Coordinates of N, CA and C and ligand atoms in Angstrom, one line a residue:
M1 N 1.1 -1.3 -0.2 CA 0.0 0.0 0.1 C 1.0 1.4 0.2
T2 N 0.5 2.2 -0.8 CA 1.3 3.4 -0.6 C 0.2 4.0 0.3
Q3 N 1.1 5.5 0.8 CA 0.8 6.1 2.0 C -0.4 7.0 1.3
A4 N -1.7 7.2 2.2 CA -3.0 7.8 2.1 C -2.4 9.6 2.1
P5 N -3.0 10.2 1.5 CA -3.0 11.7 1.5 C -2.9 12.1 3.1
E6 N -4.0 11.4 4.1 CA -3.9 12.1 5.0 C -2.4 12.4 5.7
V7 N -1.4 10.9 5.2 CA -0.2 10.8 6.1 C 0.7 12.0 5.5
W8 N 0.5 12.1 4.3 CA 1.3 13.1 3.9 C 1.0 14.7 4.2
N9 N -0.2 14.9 4.7 CA -0.9 15.7 5.0 C 0.0 16.4 6.4
S10 N -0.3 15.6 7.1 CA 0.3 15.6 8.3 C 2.0 16.1 8.2
A11 N 2.4 15.7 7.4 CA 4.2 16.1 7.3 C 4.4 17.6 7.3
Y12 N 2.9 18.0 6.3 CA 2.9 19.2 6.0 C 2.6 20.0 7.1
D13 N 1.3 20.0 7.9 CA 0.7 20.3 8.6 C 1.5 20.5 9.5
N14 N 2.2 19.8 10.3 CA 2.9 19.3 11.6 C 4.4 20.0 11.2
D15 N 4.7 20.4 10.1 CA 6.1 20.5 9.9 C 7.0 19.8 10.1
T16 N 6.8 18.3 9.7 CA 7.6 17.3 10.2 C 8.3 16.6 8.9
A17 N 8.5 17.4 7.8 CA 8.7 16.7 6.3 C 10.5 16.8 6.2
P18 N 11.0 16.0 6.4 CA 12.3 16.0 6.4 C 13.0 16.4 5.2
W19 N 12.1 16.1 4.1 CA 12.9 16.8 2.7 C 12.6 18.5 2.3
I20 N 12.1 19.2 3.2 CA 12.0 20.6 3.4 C 12.9 21.1 3.7
I21 N 14.0 21.8 2.8 CA 15.0 22.2 3.0 C 15.2 23.9 2.5
G22 N 14.3 24.2 2.3 CA 13.8 26.1 2.0 C 14.6 26.1 0.8
G23 N 14.9 25.2 -0.2 CA 15.4 25.8 -1.4 C 15.5 24.4 -2.2
P24 N 15.5 24.1 -3.7 CA 15.6 23.6 -4.5 C 17.0 22.4 -4.3
Q25 N 16.7 21.1 -4.8 CA 18.1 19.9 -4.4 C 18.9 20.6 -5.3
P26 N 20.3 20.6 -5.3 CA 21.7 20.9 -5.8 C 21.5 20.0 -7.3
A27 N 21.1 18.5 -7.0 CA 21.3 18.1 -8.1 C 20.3 18.5 -9.4
I28 N 19.0 19.0 -9.0 CA 18.2 19.3 -9.9 C 18.4 21.0 -10.1
V29 N 19.0 21.9 -9.5 CA 19.8 23.1 -10.0 C 20.5 22.9 -11.2
E30 N 21.5 21.7 -10.8 CA 22.5 21.4 -12.0 C 22.3 20.8 -13.0
L31 N 21.0 20.4 -13.0 CA 20.4 19.6 -14.0 C 19.8 20.8 -15.2
E32 N 19.7 21.6 -14.5 CA 18.8 23.0 -15.3 C 20.0 23.9 -15.9
R33 N 21.0 23.9 -14.9 CA 22.4 24.5 -15.5 C 22.8 24.3 -16.8
A34 N 22.7 22.4 -16.8 CA 23.1 21.8 -17.8 C 22.4 21.9 -19.0
G35 N 21.3 22.3 -18.9 CA 20.5 22.6 -20.4 C 19.4 21.4 -20.4
H36 N 19.2 20.6 -19.1 CA 18.6 19.6 -19.5 C 16.9 19.7 -19.1
I37 N 16.7 21.1 -19.2 CA 15.1 21.5 -18.6 C 14.6 22.1 -20.0
R38 N 13.7 21.7 -20.5 CA 13.1 22.5 -22.0 C 11.5 22.4 -21.9
G39 N 11.0 23.3 -22.3 CA 9.3 23.1 -22.9 C 8.6 22.8 -21.6
R40 N 7.3 22.5 -21.8 CA 6.5 22.4 -20.7 C 7.4 21.4 -19.5
V41 N 7.0 21.6 -18.6 CA 7.8 21.2 -17.3 C 6.6 20.4 -16.3
L42 N 6.8 19.4 -16.0 CA 5.6 18.6 -14.5 C 6.8 18.3 -13.5
D43 N 6.4 18.8 -12.4 CA 7.0 18.3 -10.9 C 6.5 17.2 -10.4
P44 N 6.3 16.1 -10.6 CA 5.2 15.5 -9.8 C 5.7 15.1 -8.4
G45 N 4.8 15.4 -7.0 CA 5.2 15.0 -6.1 C 5.8 16.5 -5.5
A46 N 5.4 17.2 -5.8 CA 6.1 18.7 -5.7 C 6.2 18.8 -4.6
G47 N 5.6 18.5 -3.3 CA 5.9 18.6 -2.2 C 6.0 20.2 -1.8
A48 N 6.8 21.0 -0.9 CA 6.8 22.2 -0.7 C 7.2 23.2 -1.7
G49 N 7.4 22.6 -3.2 CA 6.9 23.6 -4.4 C 8.6 23.8 -4.7
E50 N 9.4 23.6 -4.4 CA 11.2 24.4 -4.2 C 11.3 24.0 -5.7
H51 N 11.0 22.9 -6.6 CA 11.8 22.8 -7.9 C 10.8 23.5 -8.7
T52 N 9.7 23.6 -8.6 CA 8.3 24.3 -9.6 C 8.9 25.9 -9.4
I53 N 9.3 26.2 -8.4 CA 9.1 27.8 -7.8 C 10.5 28.2 -8.5
A54 N 11.5 27.3 -8.3 CA 13.1 27.6 -8.9 C 12.6 28.1 -10.3
L55 N 12.5 26.8 -11.1 CA 12.3 26.6 -12.6 C 11.0 28.0 -13.0
T56 N 10.1 27.9 -12.4 CA 9.2 29.3 -12.5 C 10.0 30.8 -12.6
A57 N 10.7 30.5 -11.8 CA 11.3 32.0 -11.4 C 12.5 32.2 -12.5
L58 N 12.8 30.9 -13.2 CA 13.9 31.2 -14.4 C 13.4 31.1 -15.6
G59 N 11.6 31.3 -15.6 CA 11.2 31.4 -16.7 C 10.5 30.0 -17.7
Y60 N 10.6 29.1 -17.0 CA 9.8 27.8 -17.4 C 8.9 27.6 -17.3
D61 N 8.0 26.9 -18.1 CA 6.4 26.8 -18.1 C 6.3 25.5 -17.0
V62 N 5.9 25.6 -15.5 CA 6.1 24.6 -14.9 C 4.7 24.2 -14.0
L63 N 4.5 22.6 -14.1 CA 2.9 22.7 -13.3 C 3.8 21.6 -12.1
G64 N 3.4 22.0 -11.0 CA 3.6 21.2 -9.5 C 2.6 20.6 -9.0
V65 N 2.5 19.2 -9.0 CA 1.2 18.6 -8.9 C 1.7 17.6 -7.3
D66 N 0.6 17.4 -6.5 CA 1.1 16.5 -5.2 C -0.3 16.1 -5.0
L67 N -0.3 14.4 -4.6 CA -1.5 14.3 -4.0 C -2.4 14.7 -2.5
S68 N -1.1 15.6 -2.0 CA -1.6 16.1 -0.5 C -2.1 17.4 -0.7
P69 N -3.3 17.7 -0.6 CA -3.6 19.0 -0.4 C -2.9 20.0 0.2
S70 N -2.8 19.2 1.3 CA -1.8 20.5 2.4 C -0.3 20.6 1.7
A71 N 0.1 19.8 0.9 CA 1.4 20.0 0.4 C 1.0 21.2 -0.9
V72 N 0.3 21.1 -1.4 CA -0.2 21.8 -2.2 C -0.4 23.5 -1.8
A73 N -1.2 23.3 -0.7 CA -1.4 24.7 0.2 C 0.0 25.4 0.5
Y74 N 0.8 24.2 1.1 CA 2.0 24.8 1.5 C 2.9 25.3 0.2
A75 N 3.1 24.5 -0.6 CA 3.9 25.0 -2.3 C 3.5 26.6 -2.5
R76 N 1.8 26.6 -2.5 CA 1.4 27.9 -2.8 C 1.7 29.4 -1.8
R77 N 1.7 28.6 -0.5 CA 2.5 30.1 0.5 C 3.6 30.2 0.1
N78 N 4.5 29.2 0.0 CA 6.1 29.2 -0.2 C 6.4 29.9 -1.8
A79 N 5.4 29.7 -2.7 CA 5.7 30.6 -3.7 C 5.7 32.0 -3.4
A80 N 4.4 32.3 -2.9 CA 4.0 33.6 -2.6 C 5.0 34.6 -1.6
A81 N 5.8 33.6 -0.6 CA 6.4 34.3 0.3 C 7.8 34.6 -0.6
K82 N 8.2 33.4 -1.7 CA 9.6 33.6 -2.1 C 9.6 34.9 -3.4
N83 N 7.9 35.2 -3.8 CA 7.6 36.3 -4.4 C 7.4 35.7 -6.2
V84 N 7.0 34.3 -6.0 CA 6.7 33.8 -7.7 C 5.8 33.4 -7.7
P85 N 4.4 34.5 -7.8 CA 3.4 34.2 -8.2 C 3.0 33.4 -9.0
G86 N 3.7 33.4 -10.0 CA 3.3 32.3 -11.3 C 3.6 30.9 -11.1
A87 N 3.9 30.4 -10.2 CA 4.3 29.1 -9.9 C 2.7 28.2 -9.9
R88 N 2.7 27.2 -10.4 CA 1.1 26.8 -10.3 C 1.5 25.4 -9.7
F89 N 0.2 25.4 -9.0 CA 0.2 24.0 -8.3 C -1.3 23.6 -8.2
E90 N -1.2 22.2 -8.6 CA -2.7 21.3 -8.4 C -2.4 19.9 -7.7
V91 N -3.5 19.5 -7.1 CA -3.7 18.2 -6.4 C -3.8 17.5 -7.3
A92 N -3.4 16.2 -7.6 CA -3.1 15.1 -8.7 C -2.4 13.9 -7.9
D93 N -3.5 12.8 -8.2 CA -2.7 11.4 -7.8 C -1.9 10.9 -9.2
M94 N -0.5 10.6 -8.9 CA 0.1 10.2 -10.0 C 0.1 8.6 -10.5
V95 N -0.4 7.9 -9.2 CA -0.5 6.4 -9.2 C -2.3 6.5 -10.0
A96 N -3.0 7.1 -9.3 CA -4.7 7.1 -9.4 C -5.0 7.5 -11.4
L97 N -4.1 8.4 -12.1 CA -4.4 9.0 -12.8 C -4.2 7.5 -14.3
A98 N -3.2 6.7 -13.8 CA -2.8 5.6 -14.8 C -4.1 5.2 -14.6
R99 N -4.7 4.7 -13.8 CA -6.4 4.0 -14.1 C -7.5 4.6 -14.4
S100 N -7.3 5.7 -14.6 CA -8.3 7.2 -15.2 C -8.6 7.2 -16.5
G101 N -9.3 7.2 -17.1 CA -9.5 7.6 -18.6 C -9.3 8.9 -19.1
D102 N -9.2 10.0 -17.9 CA -9.0 11.2 -18.0 C -7.8 11.5 -17.7
N103 N -7.1 12.8 -18.6 CA -5.9 13.4 -18.3 C -6.1 14.8 -18.3
P104 N -6.1 15.5 -17.3 CA -6.6 16.8 -16.8 C -4.9 17.5 -16.9
L105 N -4.0 16.9 -16.7 CA -2.7 17.8 -16.7 C -2.2 17.9 -17.9
G106 N -2.5 17.5 -18.9 CA -2.0 17.7 -20.6 C -0.6 16.9 -20.7
T107 N 0.3 17.2 -21.5 CA 1.5 16.4 -21.8 C 3.0 17.5 -21.6
F108 N 3.7 17.0 -21.5 CA 5.2 17.5 -20.6 C 6.3 17.4 -21.7
D109 N 7.2 18.2 -22.1 CA 8.5 17.7 -22.8 C 9.6 17.5 -21.6
T110 N 9.5 17.7 -20.4 CA 10.3 17.4 -19.5 C 9.8 16.9 -18.2
I111 N 10.0 16.1 -17.5 CA 9.4 15.6 -15.9 C 10.3 15.8 -15.3
V112 N 10.1 16.3 -14.0 CA 11.1 16.4 -13.1 C 10.7 15.4 -11.8
D113 N 11.0 14.5 -11.5 CA 10.7 13.9 -10.3 C 11.7 13.8 -9.1
S114 N 11.4 14.4 -8.0 CA 12.6 14.5 -6.9 C 11.9 14.1 -5.7
A115 N 12.2 12.5 -5.7 CA 11.8 11.9 -4.5 C 10.5 11.5 -4.3
L116 N 10.1 11.2 -5.5 CA 8.6 10.8 -5.7 C 8.7 9.2 -5.6
F117 N 9.5 8.5 -7.0 CA 9.9 7.4 -7.4 C 10.2 6.5 -6.3
H118 N 10.9 6.6 -5.5 CA 11.5 6.0 -4.4 C 10.2 5.5 -3.5
V119 N 9.3 6.4 -3.1 CA 8.0 6.4 -2.2 C 7.3 5.1 -2.7
F120 N 7.7 4.5 -3.8 CA 6.9 3.1 -4.3 C 7.6 2.2 -4.1
L121 N 8.9 2.0 -3.3 CA 9.8 0.8 -3.1 C 9.1 -0.4 -2.9
A122 N 8.0 -0.5 -1.8 CA 7.5 -1.5 -1.3 C 6.1 -2.0 -1.8
D123 N 5.9 -0.8 -3.5 CA 4.6 -1.3 -3.7 C 5.1 -1.2 -5.4
A124 N 4.9 -2.8 -6.2 CA 5.3 -2.8 -7.3 C 4.1 -2.3 -8.0
A125 N 2.7 -2.8 -7.5 CA 1.7 -1.9 -8.2 C 1.5 -0.6 -8.7
A126 N 1.7 -0.2 -8.0 CA 1.7 1.3 -7.4 C 2.7 1.9 -8.5
R127 N 3.8 1.4 -8.0 CA 4.9 1.9 -9.3 C 5.0 1.8 -10.5
A128 N 4.5 0.3 -11.0 CA 4.1 0.4 -12.3 C 2.9 1.1 -12.6
D129 N 2.2 1.5 -11.9 CA 0.7 2.3 -12.3 C 1.7 4.1 -12.7
Y130 N 2.6 4.6 -11.6 CA 3.2 5.5 -11.9 C 3.6 5.7 -13.0
V131 N 4.5 4.7 -13.6 CA 5.4 4.6 -14.8 C 4.6 4.8 -15.7
R132 N 3.5 4.1 -15.8 CA 2.4 4.2 -16.6 C 1.9 5.9 -17.0
T133 N 1.3 6.4 -15.7 CA 1.1 8.0 -15.8 C 2.0 8.6 -16.5
L134 N 3.5 8.2 -16.3 CA 4.4 9.2 -16.7 C 4.9 9.0 -18.2
H135 N 4.6 7.7 -18.6 CA 4.6 7.5 -20.0 C 3.7 8.3 -20.6
R136 N 2.3 8.3 -20.1 CA 1.2 9.1 -20.5 C 1.2 10.4 -21.1
L137 N 2.0 11.2 -19.9 CA 2.1 12.5 -19.7 C 3.5 13.2 -20.3
C138 N 4.5 12.2 -20.6 CA 5.5 12.8 -21.5 C 5.4 12.4 -22.5
V139 N 5.7 13.7 -23.4 CA 5.6 13.5 -25.2 C 6.6 12.6 -25.6
P140 N 6.4 12.0 -26.5 CA 7.4 11.3 -27.3 C 8.8 12.2 -27.5
G141 N 10.0 11.0 -27.0 CA 11.2 12.5 -27.0 C 11.1 13.1 -26.3
G142 N 10.2 13.1 -25.1 CA 10.3 14.1 -24.0 C 11.2 13.2 -23.1
H143 N 12.0 14.1 -22.1 CA 12.8 13.6 -20.9 C 12.0 13.5 -19.6
L144 N 12.2 12.5 -19.1 CA 12.1 12.2 -17.4 C 13.3 12.3 -16.7
H145 N 13.5 13.0 -15.6 CA 14.5 12.8 -14.5 C 14.3 12.4 -13.3
V146 N 15.1 11.4 -12.9 CA 14.5 11.0 -11.3 C 15.7 10.9 -10.7
L147 N 15.3 11.5 -9.6 CA 16.3 11.7 -8.2 C 15.8 11.2 -7.2
A148 N 16.4 9.9 -6.9 CA 15.8 9.0 -5.7 C 16.5 8.4 -4.7
L149 N 16.5 8.4 -3.5 CA 17.4 7.9 -2.4 C 18.0 6.7 -3.1
S150 N 19.1 6.2 -2.7 CA 20.0 5.2 -3.1 C 20.3 4.5 -1.9
N151 N 20.2 3.1 -1.8 CA 20.8 2.2 -0.8 C 22.2 1.8 -1.0
A152 N 22.7 2.4 -1.6 CA 24.1 2.3 -2.1 C 25.1 2.5 -0.3
E153 N 24.3 3.5 0.4 CA 24.8 3.7 1.7 C 24.1 3.8 2.8
E154 N 24.2 3.7 4.0 CA 23.1 4.1 4.8 C 22.8 5.5 4.7
G155 N 21.7 5.9 5.4 CA 21.0 7.1 5.3 C 19.4 7.2 5.7
F156 N 18.6 8.1 5.0 CA 17.5 8.0 5.4 C 16.2 8.0 4.6
G157 N 14.9 7.6 5.1 CA 13.8 7.6 3.7 C 13.9 6.0 2.9
P158 N 13.0 6.0 2.0 CA 12.9 4.8 1.1 C 14.1 4.6 0.4
R159 N 15.1 3.9 0.9 CA 16.5 3.5 -0.2 C 16.0 3.0 -1.4
I160 N 16.2 3.2 -2.4 CA 16.5 1.9 -3.6 C 17.6 1.5 -4.1
G161 N 17.6 0.6 -5.0 CA 18.7 -0.2 -5.9 C 18.6 0.7 -7.7
A162 N 19.7 0.5 -8.1 CA 19.9 1.2 -9.4 C 18.8 0.4 -10.4
E163 N 18.6 -0.9 -10.0 CA 18.1 -1.9 -10.7 C 16.6 -1.8 -10.7
M164 N 16.2 -1.1 -9.4 CA 14.9 -0.8 -9.8 C 14.2 0.3 -10.5
I165 N 15.5 1.5 -11.0 CA 15.1 2.2 -11.8 C 14.9 1.5 -13.7
R166 N 16.2 0.6 -13.5 CA 16.6 -0.1 -15.0 C 15.4 -0.9 -15.1
D167 N 14.6 -1.5 -14.4 CA 13.9 -2.7 -14.4 C 12.3 -1.8 -15.2
S168 N 12.5 -0.8 -14.3 CA 11.1 0.3 -14.1 C 10.9 0.9 -15.8
F169 N 12.6 1.4 -16.2 CA 12.3 2.5 -17.3 C 13.0 1.6 -18.6
T170 N 12.0 0.4 -19.5 CA 12.8 -0.3 -20.1 C 12.4 -0.3 -21.7
A171 N 13.0 -0.6 -22.8 CA 12.2 -0.6 -24.0 C 11.1 -1.6 -24.1
P172 N 10.1 -1.3 -24.8 CA 9.7 -0.1 -26.1 C 9.7 1.0 -25.6
G173 N 9.2 1.4 -24.0 CA 8.8 2.9 -23.7 C 9.3 3.8 -23.4
W174 N 10.9 3.3 -22.8 CA 11.4 4.2 -22.5 C 13.1 3.4 -22.7
A175 N 14.1 5.0 -22.8 CA 15.7 4.5 -22.8 C 16.0 5.1 -21.9
I176 N 17.0 4.7 -21.2 CA 17.9 5.1 -19.9 C 18.9 5.8 -20.8
E177 N 19.4 7.3 -20.5 CA 20.3 7.8 -21.3 C 21.4 7.9 -20.3
D178 N 21.1 7.9 -19.2 CA 22.2 8.4 -18.0 C 22.0 8.0 -16.6
L179 N 22.6 7.2 -15.8 CA 22.1 6.7 -14.6 C 23.3 6.7 -13.8
R180 N 23.4 7.7 -12.6 CA 24.4 8.4 -12.1 C 24.4 8.4 -10.6
S181 N 25.5 8.5 -9.5 CA 25.3 8.4 -8.3 C 25.2 10.0 -8.0
D182 N 24.2 10.6 -7.1 CA 24.2 12.0 -7.0 C 24.2 11.9 -5.3
R183 N 23.7 13.0 -4.6 CA 23.0 13.5 -3.6 C 21.8 14.0 -3.6
Y184 N 21.1 13.5 -2.4 CA 19.8 13.8 -2.1 C 20.2 15.0 -0.5
Y185 N 19.5 16.2 -0.5 CA 19.6 16.8 0.9 C 18.4 16.7 2.0
G186 N 18.5 16.6 3.2 CA 17.3 16.8 3.9 C 17.6 17.5 5.1
R187 N 16.6 17.4 5.8 CA 16.6 17.8 7.5 C 16.2 17.1 8.7
I188 N 16.9 17.2 9.4 CA 16.6 15.9 10.6 C 15.3 16.5 11.3
T189 N 14.2 15.7 11.0 CA 12.7 16.1 12.0 C 12.6 14.6 12.5
E190 N 11.6 14.7 13.4 CA 11.2 13.5 14.2 C 11.1 12.0 13.2
T191 N 10.6 12.2 12.4 CA 10.1 11.4 11.0 C 11.7 10.2 11.1
I192 N 12.5 11.0 10.8 CA 13.9 10.4 10.3 C 15.0 10.4 11.7
A193 N 14.6 11.1 12.6 CA 15.9 11.1 13.9 C 16.5 9.8 14.2
E194 N 15.6 8.8 14.0 CA 16.2 7.5 14.6 C 17.2 6.9 13.2
Q195 N 16.7 7.0 12.0 CA 17.4 6.8 10.7 C 19.0 7.6 10.6
A196 N 18.4 8.8 10.8 CA 19.6 9.8 10.5 C 20.4 10.3 11.5
G197 N 20.3 9.4 12.9 CA 20.9 10.2 14.3 C 22.1 10.1 14.3
D198 N 23.1 9.3 13.2 CA 24.7 9.7 13.2 C 25.0 11.0 12.0
L199 N 24.0 11.1 11.4 CA 24.5 12.2 10.2 C 24.4 13.9 11.5
T200 N 25.5 14.4 10.7 CA 25.7 15.9 11.1 C 25.4 17.0 10.1
P201 N 24.5 17.5 10.5 CA 24.2 18.4 9.4 C 25.3 19.7 9.1
D202 N 24.7 20.1 8.1 CA 25.9 21.1 7.4 C 25.8 22.6 8.1
A203 N 26.2 23.4 7.6 CA 25.7 24.8 8.5 C 24.4 25.4 8.1
A204 N 23.9 24.9 6.9 CA 22.4 25.4 6.6 C 21.5 24.2 6.9
G205 N 22.2 23.6 8.3 CA 21.1 22.6 8.8 C 20.7 21.3 8.0
R206 N 21.3 21.0 6.7 CA 21.1 19.9 6.0 C 21.7 18.5 6.0
V207 N 21.1 17.5 6.3 CA 22.2 16.3 6.0 C 22.0 15.5 4.5
E208 N 23.1 15.3 4.1 CA 22.8 14.4 2.9 C 23.0 13.1 2.5
A209 N 22.5 12.5 1.6 CA 22.2 10.7 1.7 C 22.8 11.0 0.1
A210 N 23.0 9.3 0.3 CA 23.3 9.2 -1.6 C 21.8 9.1 -2.4
A211 N 22.3 9.2 -3.4 CA 20.8 9.2 -4.6 C 21.6 9.1 -6.2
W212 N 20.3 8.3 -6.7 CA 20.6 8.4 -8.1 C 20.1 9.5 -8.8
L213 N 20.8 9.7 -9.9 CA 20.1 10.8 -11.0 C 20.0 10.0 -12.1
A214 N 18.8 9.7 -12.5 CA 18.5 9.0 -14.0 C 18.1 10.1 -15.2
R215 N 18.3 10.1 -16.2 CA 17.9 10.8 -17.2 C 17.4 9.6 -18.2
I216 N 15.7 9.8 -18.3 CA 15.4 8.8 -19.5 C 14.5 9.5 -20.2
R217 N 14.9 9.0 -21.7 CA 13.9 9.2 -22.8 C 12.7 8.4 -22.5
R218 N 11.4 9.3 -23.4 CA 10.2 8.5 -23.6 C 10.5 8.3 -25.4
I219 N 10.7 7.0 -25.7 CA 11.0 6.2 -26.7 C 9.9 5.9 -27.7
G220 N 8.6 5.3 -27.1 CA 7.7 4.5 -27.7 C 6.1 4.8 -27.0
Ligands
SAM301 C1 9.5 12.6 -0.5 S1 8.5 13.8 -0.6 C2 9.5 14.9 -2.3 C3 8.7 16.1 -2.3 C4 9.8 17.0 -3.1 N1 9.3 16.6 -4.7 C5 11.1 17.3 -2.7 O1 12.0 16.7 -3.4 O2 11.4 17.8 -2.1 C6 7.4 13.0 -1.8 C7 5.8 14.0 -2.1 O3 5.4 13.0 -3.0 C8 3.8 13.3 -2.6 N2 2.9 12.0 -3.2 C9 2.9 10.7 -2.7 N3 2.4 9.9 -3.1 C10 1.7 10.8 -4.5 C11 1.3 10.3 -5.5 N4 0.3 9.3 -5.9 N5 1.0 11.1 -6.6 C12 1.4 12.6 -6.3 N6 2.6 12.9 -5.2 C13 2.4 12.0 -4.4 C14 3.8 13.3 -1.1 O4 2.6 14.0 -0.8 C15 5.1 14.2 -1.2 O5 4.6 15.6 -1.1

């Protein structure tokens, strides 16, 4: 079972989300600098909205979606506080969309998944549905970027092996163009205090963990 919206809501309502670091993930910032973001952009599982906000501020046409109404409310407040009123957020369940005849979101040239794919670590059916939704929402030839926590090191959160990415994004629908080690930054809250107890926060209060960064093209 994947987690219900109420579970995610509580992380935002009680400010216990360990992934909220007050800005975008450095790996996503670097992706943009390297020229890998183009056209209409989707930020699925947008959370606090940092990637949608940062990319909108740079002039991209971005939509952030999240299963959790509290996340969307948080992201909208965050965008207002950062003075990026053009940042757009909607509530949408990327798993349920696979089973629905409708596609209210449209299609996208670039999809930037930061820490959503790994959420489906223990739920193969939800993971397969999520990948089906991604395929439907990504234009042929478009790109999906996945930043996911890695099990290569001890850390926090749901950590996956590279083979889960390789197995999920195979031909004929997808081609993995790049799959490399990177870092994901979080903060220690009560949610991960036990798991991350040995990590020392940096000057900005962030802790870092091993991650995968995959660049995947929709080919069919
Ligand atoms: C670990 S957080 C990552 C948030 C953000 N992308 C980041 O990197 O800071 C995962 C987010 O995905 C959302 N989420 C979980 N299941 C989802 C689903 N089926 N569809 C859309 N969003 C989902 C959660 O509400 C949560 O905000």
